[in-house]
PDB file of C-alpha atoms and ligand atoms in Angstrom:
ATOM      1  CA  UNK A   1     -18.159   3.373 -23.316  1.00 94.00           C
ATOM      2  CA  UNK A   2     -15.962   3.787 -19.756  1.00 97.00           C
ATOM      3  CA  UNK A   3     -12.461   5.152 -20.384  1.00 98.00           C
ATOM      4  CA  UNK A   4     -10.130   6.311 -18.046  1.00 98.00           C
ATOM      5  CA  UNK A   5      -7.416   8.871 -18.552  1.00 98.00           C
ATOM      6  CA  UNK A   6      -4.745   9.754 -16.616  1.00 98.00           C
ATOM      7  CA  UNK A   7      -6.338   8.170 -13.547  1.00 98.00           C
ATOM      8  CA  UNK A   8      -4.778   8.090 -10.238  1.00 98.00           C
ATOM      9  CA  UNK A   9      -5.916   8.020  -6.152  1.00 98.00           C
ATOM     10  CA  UNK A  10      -4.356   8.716  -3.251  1.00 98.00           C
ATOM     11  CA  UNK A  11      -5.741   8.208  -0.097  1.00 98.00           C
ATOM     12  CA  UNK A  12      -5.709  11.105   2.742  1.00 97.00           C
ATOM     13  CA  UNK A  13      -3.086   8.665   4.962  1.00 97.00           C
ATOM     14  CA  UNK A  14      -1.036   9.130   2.161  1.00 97.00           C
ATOM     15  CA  UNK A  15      -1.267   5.435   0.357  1.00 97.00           C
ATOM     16  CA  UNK A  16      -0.727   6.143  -3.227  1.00 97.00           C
ATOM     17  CA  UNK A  17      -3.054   3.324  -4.556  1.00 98.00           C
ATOM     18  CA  UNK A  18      -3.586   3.846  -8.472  1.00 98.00           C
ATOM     19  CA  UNK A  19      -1.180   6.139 -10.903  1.00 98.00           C
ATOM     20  CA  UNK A  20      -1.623   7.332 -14.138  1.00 97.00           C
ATOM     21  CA  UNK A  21      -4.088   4.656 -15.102  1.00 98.00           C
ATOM     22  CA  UNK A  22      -5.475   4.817 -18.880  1.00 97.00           C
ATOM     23  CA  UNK A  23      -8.158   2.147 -19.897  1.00 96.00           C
ATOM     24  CA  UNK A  24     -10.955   1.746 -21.952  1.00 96.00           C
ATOM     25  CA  UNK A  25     -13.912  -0.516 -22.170  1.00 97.00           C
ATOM     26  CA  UNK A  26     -16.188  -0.864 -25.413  1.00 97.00           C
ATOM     27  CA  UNK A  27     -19.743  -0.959 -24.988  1.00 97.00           C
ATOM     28  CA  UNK A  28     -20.366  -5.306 -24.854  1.00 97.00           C
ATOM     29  CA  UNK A  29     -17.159  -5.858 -23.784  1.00 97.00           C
ATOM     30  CA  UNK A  30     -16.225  -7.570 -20.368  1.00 98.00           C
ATOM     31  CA  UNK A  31     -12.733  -5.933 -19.113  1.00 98.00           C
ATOM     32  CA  UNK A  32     -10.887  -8.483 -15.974  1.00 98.00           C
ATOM     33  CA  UNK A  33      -8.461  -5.990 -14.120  1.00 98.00           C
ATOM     34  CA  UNK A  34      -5.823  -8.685 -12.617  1.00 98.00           C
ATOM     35  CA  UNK A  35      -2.982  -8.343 -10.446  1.00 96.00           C
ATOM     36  CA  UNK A  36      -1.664  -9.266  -7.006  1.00 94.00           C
ATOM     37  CA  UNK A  37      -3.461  -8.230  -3.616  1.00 94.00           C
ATOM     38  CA  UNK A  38      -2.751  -4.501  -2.821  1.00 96.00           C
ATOM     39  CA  UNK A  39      -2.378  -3.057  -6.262  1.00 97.00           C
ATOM     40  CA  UNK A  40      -5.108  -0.461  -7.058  1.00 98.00           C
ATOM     41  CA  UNK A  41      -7.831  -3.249  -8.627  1.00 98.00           C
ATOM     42  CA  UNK A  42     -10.612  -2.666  -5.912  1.00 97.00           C
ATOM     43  CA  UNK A  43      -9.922   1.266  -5.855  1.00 98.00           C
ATOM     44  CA  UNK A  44     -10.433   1.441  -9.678  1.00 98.00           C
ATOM     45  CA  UNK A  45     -13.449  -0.154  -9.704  1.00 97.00           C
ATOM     46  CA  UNK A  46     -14.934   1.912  -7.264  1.00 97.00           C
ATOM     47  CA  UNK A  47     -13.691   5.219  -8.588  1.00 97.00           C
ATOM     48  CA  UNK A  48     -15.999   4.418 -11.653  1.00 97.00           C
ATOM     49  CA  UNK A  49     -18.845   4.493  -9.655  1.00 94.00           C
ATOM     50  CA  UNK A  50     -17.750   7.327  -7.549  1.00 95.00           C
ATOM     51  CA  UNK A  51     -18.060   4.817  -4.326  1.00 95.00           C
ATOM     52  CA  UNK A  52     -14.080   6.648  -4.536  1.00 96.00           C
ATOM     53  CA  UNK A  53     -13.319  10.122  -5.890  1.00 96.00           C
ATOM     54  CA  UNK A  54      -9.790   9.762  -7.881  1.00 97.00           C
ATOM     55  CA  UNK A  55      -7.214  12.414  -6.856  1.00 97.00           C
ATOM     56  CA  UNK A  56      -6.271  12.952 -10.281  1.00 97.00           C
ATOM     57  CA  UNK A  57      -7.324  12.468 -14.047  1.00 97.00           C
ATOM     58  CA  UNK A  58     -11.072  11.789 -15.763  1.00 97.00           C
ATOM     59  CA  UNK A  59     -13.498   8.926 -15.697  1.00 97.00           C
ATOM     60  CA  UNK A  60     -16.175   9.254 -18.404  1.00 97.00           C
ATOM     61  CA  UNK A  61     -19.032   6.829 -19.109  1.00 96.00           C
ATOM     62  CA  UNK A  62     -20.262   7.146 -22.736  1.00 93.00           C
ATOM     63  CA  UNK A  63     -18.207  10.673 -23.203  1.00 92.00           C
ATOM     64  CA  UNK A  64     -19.732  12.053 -19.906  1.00 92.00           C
ATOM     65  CA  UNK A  65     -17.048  13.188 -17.087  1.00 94.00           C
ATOM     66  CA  UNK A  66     -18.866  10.520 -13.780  1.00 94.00           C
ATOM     67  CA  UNK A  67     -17.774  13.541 -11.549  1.00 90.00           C
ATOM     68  CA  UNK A  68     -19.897  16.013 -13.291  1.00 87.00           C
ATOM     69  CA  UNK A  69     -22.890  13.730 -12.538  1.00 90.00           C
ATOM     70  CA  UNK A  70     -25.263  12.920  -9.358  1.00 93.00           C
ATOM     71  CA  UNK A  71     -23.570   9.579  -8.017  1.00 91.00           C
ATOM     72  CA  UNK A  72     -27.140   8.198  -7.423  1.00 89.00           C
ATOM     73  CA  UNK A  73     -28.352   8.547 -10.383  1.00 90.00           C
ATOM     74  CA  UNK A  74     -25.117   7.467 -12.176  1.00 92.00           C
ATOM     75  CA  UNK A  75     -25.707   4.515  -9.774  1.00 90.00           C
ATOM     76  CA  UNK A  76     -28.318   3.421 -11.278  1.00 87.00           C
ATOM     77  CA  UNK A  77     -27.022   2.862 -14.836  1.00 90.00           C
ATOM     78  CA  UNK A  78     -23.946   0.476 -13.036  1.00 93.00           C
ATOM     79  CA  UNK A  79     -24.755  -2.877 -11.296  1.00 91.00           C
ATOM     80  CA  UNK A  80     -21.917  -3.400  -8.550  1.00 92.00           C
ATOM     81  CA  UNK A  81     -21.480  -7.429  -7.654  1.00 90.00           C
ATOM     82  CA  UNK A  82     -18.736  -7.839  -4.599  1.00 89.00           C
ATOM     83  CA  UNK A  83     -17.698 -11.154  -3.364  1.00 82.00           C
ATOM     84  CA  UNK A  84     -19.833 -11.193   0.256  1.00 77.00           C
ATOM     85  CA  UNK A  85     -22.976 -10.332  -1.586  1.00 77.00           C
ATOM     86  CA  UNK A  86     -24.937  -8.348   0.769  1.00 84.00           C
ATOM     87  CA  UNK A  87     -28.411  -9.994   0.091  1.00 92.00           C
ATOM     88  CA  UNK A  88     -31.101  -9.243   2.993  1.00 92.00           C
ATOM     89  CA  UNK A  89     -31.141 -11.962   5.226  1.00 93.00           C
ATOM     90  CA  UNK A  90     -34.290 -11.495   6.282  1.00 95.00           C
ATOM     91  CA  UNK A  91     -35.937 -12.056   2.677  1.00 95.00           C
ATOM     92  CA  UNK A  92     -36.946 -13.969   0.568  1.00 97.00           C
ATOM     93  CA  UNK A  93     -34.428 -14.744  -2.230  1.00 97.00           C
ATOM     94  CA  UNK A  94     -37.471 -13.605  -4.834  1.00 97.00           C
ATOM     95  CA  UNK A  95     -37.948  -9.886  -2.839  1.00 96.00           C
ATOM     96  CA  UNK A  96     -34.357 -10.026  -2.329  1.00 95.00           C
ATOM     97  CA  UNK A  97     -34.315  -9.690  -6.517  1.00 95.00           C
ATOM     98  CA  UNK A  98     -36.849  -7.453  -6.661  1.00 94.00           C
ATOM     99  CA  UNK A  99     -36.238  -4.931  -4.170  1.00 88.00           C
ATOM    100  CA  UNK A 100     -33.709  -2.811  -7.045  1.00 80.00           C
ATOM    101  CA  UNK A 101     -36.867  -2.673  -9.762  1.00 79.00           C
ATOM    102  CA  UNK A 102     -39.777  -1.884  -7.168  1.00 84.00           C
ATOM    103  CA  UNK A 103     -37.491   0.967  -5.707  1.00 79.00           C
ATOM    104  CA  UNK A 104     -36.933   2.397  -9.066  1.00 74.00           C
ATOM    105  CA  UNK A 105     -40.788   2.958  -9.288  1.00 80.00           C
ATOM    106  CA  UNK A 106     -42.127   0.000 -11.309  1.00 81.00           C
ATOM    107  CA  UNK A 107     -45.351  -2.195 -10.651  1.00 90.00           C
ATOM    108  CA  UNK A 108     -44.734  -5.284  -8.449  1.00 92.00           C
ATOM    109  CA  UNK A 109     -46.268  -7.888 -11.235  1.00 94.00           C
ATOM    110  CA  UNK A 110     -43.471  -6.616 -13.557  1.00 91.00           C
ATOM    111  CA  UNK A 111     -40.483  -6.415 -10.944  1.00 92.00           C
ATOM    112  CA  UNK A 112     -41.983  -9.818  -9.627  1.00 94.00           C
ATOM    113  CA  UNK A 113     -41.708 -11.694 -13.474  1.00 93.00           C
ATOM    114  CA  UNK A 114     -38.426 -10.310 -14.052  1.00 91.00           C
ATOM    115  CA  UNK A 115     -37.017 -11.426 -10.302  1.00 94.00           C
ATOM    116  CA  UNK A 116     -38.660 -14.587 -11.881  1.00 95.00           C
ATOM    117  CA  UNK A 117     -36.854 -14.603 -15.197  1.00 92.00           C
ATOM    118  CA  UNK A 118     -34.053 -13.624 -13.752  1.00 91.00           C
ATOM    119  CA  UNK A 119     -33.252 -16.219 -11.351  1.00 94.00           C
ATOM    120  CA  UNK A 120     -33.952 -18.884 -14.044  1.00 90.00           C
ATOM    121  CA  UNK A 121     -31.064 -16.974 -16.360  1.00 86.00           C
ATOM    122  CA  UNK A 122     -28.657 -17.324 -13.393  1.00 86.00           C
ATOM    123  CA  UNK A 123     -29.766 -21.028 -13.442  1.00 87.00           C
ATOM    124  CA  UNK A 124     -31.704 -21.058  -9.866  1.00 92.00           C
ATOM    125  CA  UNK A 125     -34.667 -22.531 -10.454  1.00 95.00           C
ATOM    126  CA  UNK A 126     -37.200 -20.064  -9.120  1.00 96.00           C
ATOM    127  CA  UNK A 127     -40.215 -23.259  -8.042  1.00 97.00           C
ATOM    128  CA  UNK A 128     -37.027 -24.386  -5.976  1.00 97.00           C
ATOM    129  CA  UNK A 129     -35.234 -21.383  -4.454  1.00 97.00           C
ATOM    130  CA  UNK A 130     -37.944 -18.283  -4.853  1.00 97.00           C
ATOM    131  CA  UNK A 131     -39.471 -18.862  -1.549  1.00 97.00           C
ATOM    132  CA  UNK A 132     -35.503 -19.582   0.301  1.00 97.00           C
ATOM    133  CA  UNK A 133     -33.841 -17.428   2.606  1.00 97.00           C
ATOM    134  CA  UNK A 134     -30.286 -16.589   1.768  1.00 95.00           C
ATOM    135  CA  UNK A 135     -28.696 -18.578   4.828  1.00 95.00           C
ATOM    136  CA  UNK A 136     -30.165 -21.376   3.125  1.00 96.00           C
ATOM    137  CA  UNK A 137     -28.324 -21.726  -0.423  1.00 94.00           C
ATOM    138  CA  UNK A 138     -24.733 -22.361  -0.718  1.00 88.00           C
ATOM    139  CA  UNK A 139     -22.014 -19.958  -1.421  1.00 85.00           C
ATOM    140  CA  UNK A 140     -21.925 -20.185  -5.096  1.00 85.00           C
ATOM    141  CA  UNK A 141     -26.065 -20.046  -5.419  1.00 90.00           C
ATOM    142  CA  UNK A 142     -26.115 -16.864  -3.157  1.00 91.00           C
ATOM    143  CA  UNK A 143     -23.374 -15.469  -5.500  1.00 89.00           C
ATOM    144  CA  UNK A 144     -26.052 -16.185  -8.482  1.00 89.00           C
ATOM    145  CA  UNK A 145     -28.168 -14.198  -6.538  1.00 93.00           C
ATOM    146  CA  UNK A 146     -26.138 -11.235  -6.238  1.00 91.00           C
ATOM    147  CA  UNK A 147     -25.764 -11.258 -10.088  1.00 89.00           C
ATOM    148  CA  UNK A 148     -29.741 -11.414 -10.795  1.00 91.00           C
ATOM    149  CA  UNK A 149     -30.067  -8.528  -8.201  1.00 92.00           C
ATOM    150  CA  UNK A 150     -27.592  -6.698  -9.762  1.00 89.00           C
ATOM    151  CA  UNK A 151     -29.664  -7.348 -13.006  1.00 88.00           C
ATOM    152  CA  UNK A 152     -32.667  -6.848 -11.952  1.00 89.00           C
ATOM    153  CA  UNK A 153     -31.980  -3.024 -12.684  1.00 83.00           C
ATOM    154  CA  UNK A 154     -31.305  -3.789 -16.277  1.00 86.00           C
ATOM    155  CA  UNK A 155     -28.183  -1.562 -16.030  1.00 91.00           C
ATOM    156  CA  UNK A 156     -25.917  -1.301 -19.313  1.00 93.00           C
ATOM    157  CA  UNK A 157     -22.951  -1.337 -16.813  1.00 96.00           C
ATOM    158  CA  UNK A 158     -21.932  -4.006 -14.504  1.00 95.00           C
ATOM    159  CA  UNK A 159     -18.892  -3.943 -12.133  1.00 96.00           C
ATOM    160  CA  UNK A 160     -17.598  -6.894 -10.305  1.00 95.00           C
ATOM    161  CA  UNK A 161     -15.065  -7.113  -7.361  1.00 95.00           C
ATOM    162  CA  UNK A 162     -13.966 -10.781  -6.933  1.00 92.00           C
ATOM    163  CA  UNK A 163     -17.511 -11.988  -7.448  1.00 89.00           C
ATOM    164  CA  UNK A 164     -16.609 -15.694  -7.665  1.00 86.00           C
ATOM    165  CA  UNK A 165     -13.698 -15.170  -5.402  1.00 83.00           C
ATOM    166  CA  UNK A 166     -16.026 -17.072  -1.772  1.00 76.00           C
ATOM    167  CA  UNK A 167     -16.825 -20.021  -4.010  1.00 80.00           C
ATOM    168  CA  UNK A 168     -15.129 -23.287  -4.666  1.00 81.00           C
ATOM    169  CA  UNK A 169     -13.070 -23.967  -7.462  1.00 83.00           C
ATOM    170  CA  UNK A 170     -15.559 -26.574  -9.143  1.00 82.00           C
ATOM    171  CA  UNK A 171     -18.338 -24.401  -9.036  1.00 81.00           C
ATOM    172  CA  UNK A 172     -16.059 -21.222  -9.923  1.00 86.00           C
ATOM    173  CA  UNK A 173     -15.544 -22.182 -13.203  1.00 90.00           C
ATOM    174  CA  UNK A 174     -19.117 -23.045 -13.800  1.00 85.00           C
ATOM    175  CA  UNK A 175     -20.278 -19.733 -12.999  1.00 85.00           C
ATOM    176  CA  UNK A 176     -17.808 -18.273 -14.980  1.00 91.00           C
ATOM    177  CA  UNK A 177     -18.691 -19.884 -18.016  1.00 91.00           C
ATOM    178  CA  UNK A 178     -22.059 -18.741 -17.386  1.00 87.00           C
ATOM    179  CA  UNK A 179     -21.955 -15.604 -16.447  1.00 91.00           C
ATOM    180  CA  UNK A 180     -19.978 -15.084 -19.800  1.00 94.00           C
ATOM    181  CA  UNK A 181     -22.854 -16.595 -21.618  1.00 91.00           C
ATOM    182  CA  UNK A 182     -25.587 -14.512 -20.227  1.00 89.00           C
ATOM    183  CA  UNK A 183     -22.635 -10.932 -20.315  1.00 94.00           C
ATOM    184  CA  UNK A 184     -22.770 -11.739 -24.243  1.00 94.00           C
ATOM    185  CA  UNK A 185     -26.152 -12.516 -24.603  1.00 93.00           C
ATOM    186  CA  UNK A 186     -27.186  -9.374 -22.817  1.00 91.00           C
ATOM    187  CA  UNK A 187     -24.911  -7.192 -24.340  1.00 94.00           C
ATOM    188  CA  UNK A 188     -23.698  -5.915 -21.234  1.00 95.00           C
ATOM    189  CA  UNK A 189     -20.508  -4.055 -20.566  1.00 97.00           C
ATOM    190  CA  UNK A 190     -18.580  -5.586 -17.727  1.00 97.00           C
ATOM    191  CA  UNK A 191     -15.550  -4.563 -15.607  1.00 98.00           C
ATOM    192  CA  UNK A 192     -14.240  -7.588 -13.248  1.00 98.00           C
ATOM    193  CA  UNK A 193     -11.631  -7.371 -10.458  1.00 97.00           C
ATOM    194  CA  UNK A 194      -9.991 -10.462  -9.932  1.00 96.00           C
ATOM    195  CA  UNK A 195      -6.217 -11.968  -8.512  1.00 93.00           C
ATOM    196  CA  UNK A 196      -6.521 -15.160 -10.118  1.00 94.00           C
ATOM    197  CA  UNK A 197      -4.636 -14.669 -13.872  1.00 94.00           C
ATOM    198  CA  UNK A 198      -6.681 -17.805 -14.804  1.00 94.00           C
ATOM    199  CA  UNK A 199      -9.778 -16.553 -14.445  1.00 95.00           C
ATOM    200  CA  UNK A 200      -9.168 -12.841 -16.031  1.00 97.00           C
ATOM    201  CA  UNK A 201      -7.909 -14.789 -19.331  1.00 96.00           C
ATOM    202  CA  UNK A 202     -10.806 -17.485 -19.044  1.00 95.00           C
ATOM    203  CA  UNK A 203     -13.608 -14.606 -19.102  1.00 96.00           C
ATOM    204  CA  UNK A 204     -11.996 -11.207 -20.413  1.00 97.00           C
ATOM    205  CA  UNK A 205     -12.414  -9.737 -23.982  1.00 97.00           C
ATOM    206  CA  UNK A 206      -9.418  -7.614 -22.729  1.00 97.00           C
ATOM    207  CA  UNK A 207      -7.297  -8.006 -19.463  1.00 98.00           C
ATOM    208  CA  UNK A 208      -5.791  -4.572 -17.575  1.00 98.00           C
ATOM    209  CA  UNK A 209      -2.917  -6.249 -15.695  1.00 98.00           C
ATOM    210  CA  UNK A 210      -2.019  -3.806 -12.738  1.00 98.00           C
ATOM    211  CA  UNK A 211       1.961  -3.928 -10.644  1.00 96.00           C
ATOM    212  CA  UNK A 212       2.918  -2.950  -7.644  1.00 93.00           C
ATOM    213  CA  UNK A 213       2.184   0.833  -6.915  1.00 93.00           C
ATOM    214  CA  UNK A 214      -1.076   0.671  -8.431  1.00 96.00           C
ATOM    215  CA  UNK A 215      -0.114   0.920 -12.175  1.00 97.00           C
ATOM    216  CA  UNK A 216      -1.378  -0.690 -15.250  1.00 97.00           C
ATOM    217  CA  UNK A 217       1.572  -2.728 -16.240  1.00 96.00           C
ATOM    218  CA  UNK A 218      -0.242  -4.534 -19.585  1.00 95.00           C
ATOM    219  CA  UNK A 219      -3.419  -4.072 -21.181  1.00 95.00           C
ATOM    220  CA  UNK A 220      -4.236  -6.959 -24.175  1.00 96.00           C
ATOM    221  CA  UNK A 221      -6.411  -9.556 -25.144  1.00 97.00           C
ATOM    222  CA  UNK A 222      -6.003 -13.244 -23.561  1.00 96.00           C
ATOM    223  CA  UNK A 223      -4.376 -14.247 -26.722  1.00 95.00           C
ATOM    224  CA  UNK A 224      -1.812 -11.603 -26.917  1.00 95.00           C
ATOM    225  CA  UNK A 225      -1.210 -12.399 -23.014  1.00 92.00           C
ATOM    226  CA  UNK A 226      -0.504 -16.099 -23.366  1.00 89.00           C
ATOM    227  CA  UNK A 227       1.428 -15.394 -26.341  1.00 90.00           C
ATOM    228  CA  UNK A 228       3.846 -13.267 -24.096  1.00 78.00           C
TER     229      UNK A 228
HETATM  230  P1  ADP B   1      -6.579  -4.497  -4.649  1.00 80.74           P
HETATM  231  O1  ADP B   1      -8.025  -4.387  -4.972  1.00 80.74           O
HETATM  232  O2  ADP B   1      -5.721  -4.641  -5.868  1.00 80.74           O
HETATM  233  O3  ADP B   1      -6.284  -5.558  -3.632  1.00 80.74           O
HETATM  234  P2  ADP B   1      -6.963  -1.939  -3.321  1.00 80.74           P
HETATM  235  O4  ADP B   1      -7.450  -1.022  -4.366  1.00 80.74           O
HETATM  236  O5  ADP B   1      -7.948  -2.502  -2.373  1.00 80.74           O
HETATM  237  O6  ADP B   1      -6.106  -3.104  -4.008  1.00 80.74           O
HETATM  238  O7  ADP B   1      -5.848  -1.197  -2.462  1.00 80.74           O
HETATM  239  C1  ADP B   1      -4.749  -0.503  -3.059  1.00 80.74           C
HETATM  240  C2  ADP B   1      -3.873   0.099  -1.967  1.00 80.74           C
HETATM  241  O8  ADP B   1      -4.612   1.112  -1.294  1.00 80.74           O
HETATM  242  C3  ADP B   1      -3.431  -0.890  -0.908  1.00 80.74           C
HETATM  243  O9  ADP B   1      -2.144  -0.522  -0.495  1.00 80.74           O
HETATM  244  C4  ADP B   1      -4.441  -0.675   0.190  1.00 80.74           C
HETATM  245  O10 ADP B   1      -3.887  -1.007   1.443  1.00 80.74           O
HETATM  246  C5  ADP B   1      -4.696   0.803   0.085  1.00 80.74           C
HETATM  247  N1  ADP B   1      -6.039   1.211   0.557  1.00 80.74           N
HETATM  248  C6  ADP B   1      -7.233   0.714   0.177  1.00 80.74           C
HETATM  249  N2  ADP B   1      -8.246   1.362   0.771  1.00 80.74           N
HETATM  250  C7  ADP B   1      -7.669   2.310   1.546  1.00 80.74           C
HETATM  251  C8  ADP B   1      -8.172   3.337   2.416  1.00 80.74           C
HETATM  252  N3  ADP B   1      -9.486   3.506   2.601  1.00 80.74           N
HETATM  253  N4  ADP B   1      -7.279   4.133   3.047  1.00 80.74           N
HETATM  254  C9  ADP B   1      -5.956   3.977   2.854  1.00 80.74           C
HETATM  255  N5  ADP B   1      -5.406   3.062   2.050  1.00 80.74           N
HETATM  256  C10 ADP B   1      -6.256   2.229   1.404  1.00 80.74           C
HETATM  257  P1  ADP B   2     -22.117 -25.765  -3.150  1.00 80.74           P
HETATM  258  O1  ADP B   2     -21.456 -26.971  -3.766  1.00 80.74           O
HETATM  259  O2  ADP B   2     -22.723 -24.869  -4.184  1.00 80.74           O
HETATM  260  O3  ADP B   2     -21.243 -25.038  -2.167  1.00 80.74           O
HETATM  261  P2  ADP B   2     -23.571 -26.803  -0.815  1.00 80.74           P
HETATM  262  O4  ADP B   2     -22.855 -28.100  -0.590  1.00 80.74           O
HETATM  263  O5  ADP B   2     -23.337 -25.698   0.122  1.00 80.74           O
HETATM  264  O6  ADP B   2     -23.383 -26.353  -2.349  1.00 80.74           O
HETATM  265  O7  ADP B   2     -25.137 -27.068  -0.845  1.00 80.74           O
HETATM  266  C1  ADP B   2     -25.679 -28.167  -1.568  1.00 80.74           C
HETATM  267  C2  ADP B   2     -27.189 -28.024  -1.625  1.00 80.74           C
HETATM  268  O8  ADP B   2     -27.751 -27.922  -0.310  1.00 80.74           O
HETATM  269  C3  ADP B   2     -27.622 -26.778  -2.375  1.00 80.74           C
HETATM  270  O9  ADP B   2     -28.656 -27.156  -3.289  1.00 80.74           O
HETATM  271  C4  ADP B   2     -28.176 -25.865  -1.319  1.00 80.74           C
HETATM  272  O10 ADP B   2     -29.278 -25.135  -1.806  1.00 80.74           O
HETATM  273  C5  ADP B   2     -28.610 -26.795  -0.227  1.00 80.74           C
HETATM  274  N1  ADP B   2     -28.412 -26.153   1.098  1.00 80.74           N
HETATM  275  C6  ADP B   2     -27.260 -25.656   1.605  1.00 80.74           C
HETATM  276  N2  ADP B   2     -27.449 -25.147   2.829  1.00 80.74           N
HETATM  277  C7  ADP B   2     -28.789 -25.311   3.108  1.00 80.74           C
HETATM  278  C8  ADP B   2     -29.644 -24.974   4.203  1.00 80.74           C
HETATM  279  N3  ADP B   2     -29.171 -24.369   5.303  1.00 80.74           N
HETATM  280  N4  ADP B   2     -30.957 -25.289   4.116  1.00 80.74           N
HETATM  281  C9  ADP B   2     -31.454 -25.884   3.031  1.00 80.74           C
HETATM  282  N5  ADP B   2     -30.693 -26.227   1.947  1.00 80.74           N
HETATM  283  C10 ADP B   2     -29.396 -25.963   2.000  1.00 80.74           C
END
């Protein structure tokens, strides 16, 4: 599904922040990239969405090279969930979820029962927290948020920077539990940045760990991790 070859980026001061990175991702599959602050995780994730061009080496996305295509349309097939979810402040949590479908030309009864359906999933219940403003949930509810927004698209590709990074450790592990639920039940394929080793082997099918110098120092399953 997203596989990466040879991938590397070096930034015009000269910071050489990912080399010679190889990964792949299977369509379903959730990927955690792990590693200490500084080594390459964030720039990755955004060279697969082309927020980042790499400097060297291929990104494709279900055998298609991401540089040969329009980044706004490729956009639109990858949800992108960071840890300061920008939600509009000025919104309604409801029209905060349904902005992405109503852009994307569909009717508002349909983006509005989907915003609807959506916010349940992510366990906010929408008779509760619809009608809220963002400033008024906690940090862990406006992180739900930011995951049914970045739903709300439907898109077979989700990438995640940290996304449970701002919340506390009680409610962390909560929402990773569930987010893993509804990642399997959906079928969607997930890349997530994180530093925190525990959470990579709680919630990956696969973990990329990345050293120093942005390289890819291990690549396994939890299992094969642990049993290290
Ligand atoms: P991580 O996500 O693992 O914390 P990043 O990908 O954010 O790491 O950063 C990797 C390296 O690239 C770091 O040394 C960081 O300081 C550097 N870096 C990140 N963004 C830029 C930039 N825009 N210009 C120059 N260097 C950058
Ligand atoms: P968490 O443990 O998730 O961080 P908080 O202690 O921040 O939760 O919030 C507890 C409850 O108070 C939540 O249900 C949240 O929706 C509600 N709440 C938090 N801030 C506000 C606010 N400014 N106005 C109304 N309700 C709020």
């Amino acid at each position: 599904m997203i596989r990466l070859s040879g991938v590397g980026k070096t930034y015009a001061d000269g910071t050489v922040a990912v080399q010679a990175v190889d990964l792949e991702v299977a369509a379903g599959e959730l990927l955690c990239l792990v590693g200490p602050s500084g080594c390459g995780k964030s720039t990755t994730l955004k060279m697969i969405n082309r927020l980042i061009e790499p400097t060297t080496g291929r990104i494709e996305i279900d055998g298609r090279d991401v540089t040969g295509e329009d980044p706004v349309k490729l956009r639109r097939g990858i949800g992108y969930v960071i840890q300061q979810v920008g939600l509009f402040p000025h919104q309604k949590i409801l029209t905060n979820v349904m902005t992405v479908p109503l852009l994307s030309g569909g009717s508002r009864a349909a983006a509005r029962a989907r915003a609807l359906e959506l916010l349940e999933l992510v366990g906010l219940d929408p008779a509760t927290y619809a009608d809220r403003y963002p400033h008024q949930l906690s940090g862990g509810q406006r992180q739900r948020v930011g995951v049914a927004r970045a739903l709300a698209a439907d898109p077979p590709v989700l990438l995640m920077d940290e996304p449970f990074g701002a919340v506390d450790p009680v409610v962390r592990v909560r929402l990773q539990d569930e987010f893993r639920r509804l990642q399997r039940d959906l079928g969607k394929t997930v890349v997530l940045v994180t530093h925190d080793i525990d959470e990579a082997v709680r919630m990956g099918d696969r973990v990329a760990v990345f050293a120093a110098g942005g390289r890819l120092a291990q690549h396994a399953t939890p299992a094969e991790l642990l049993a290290r």
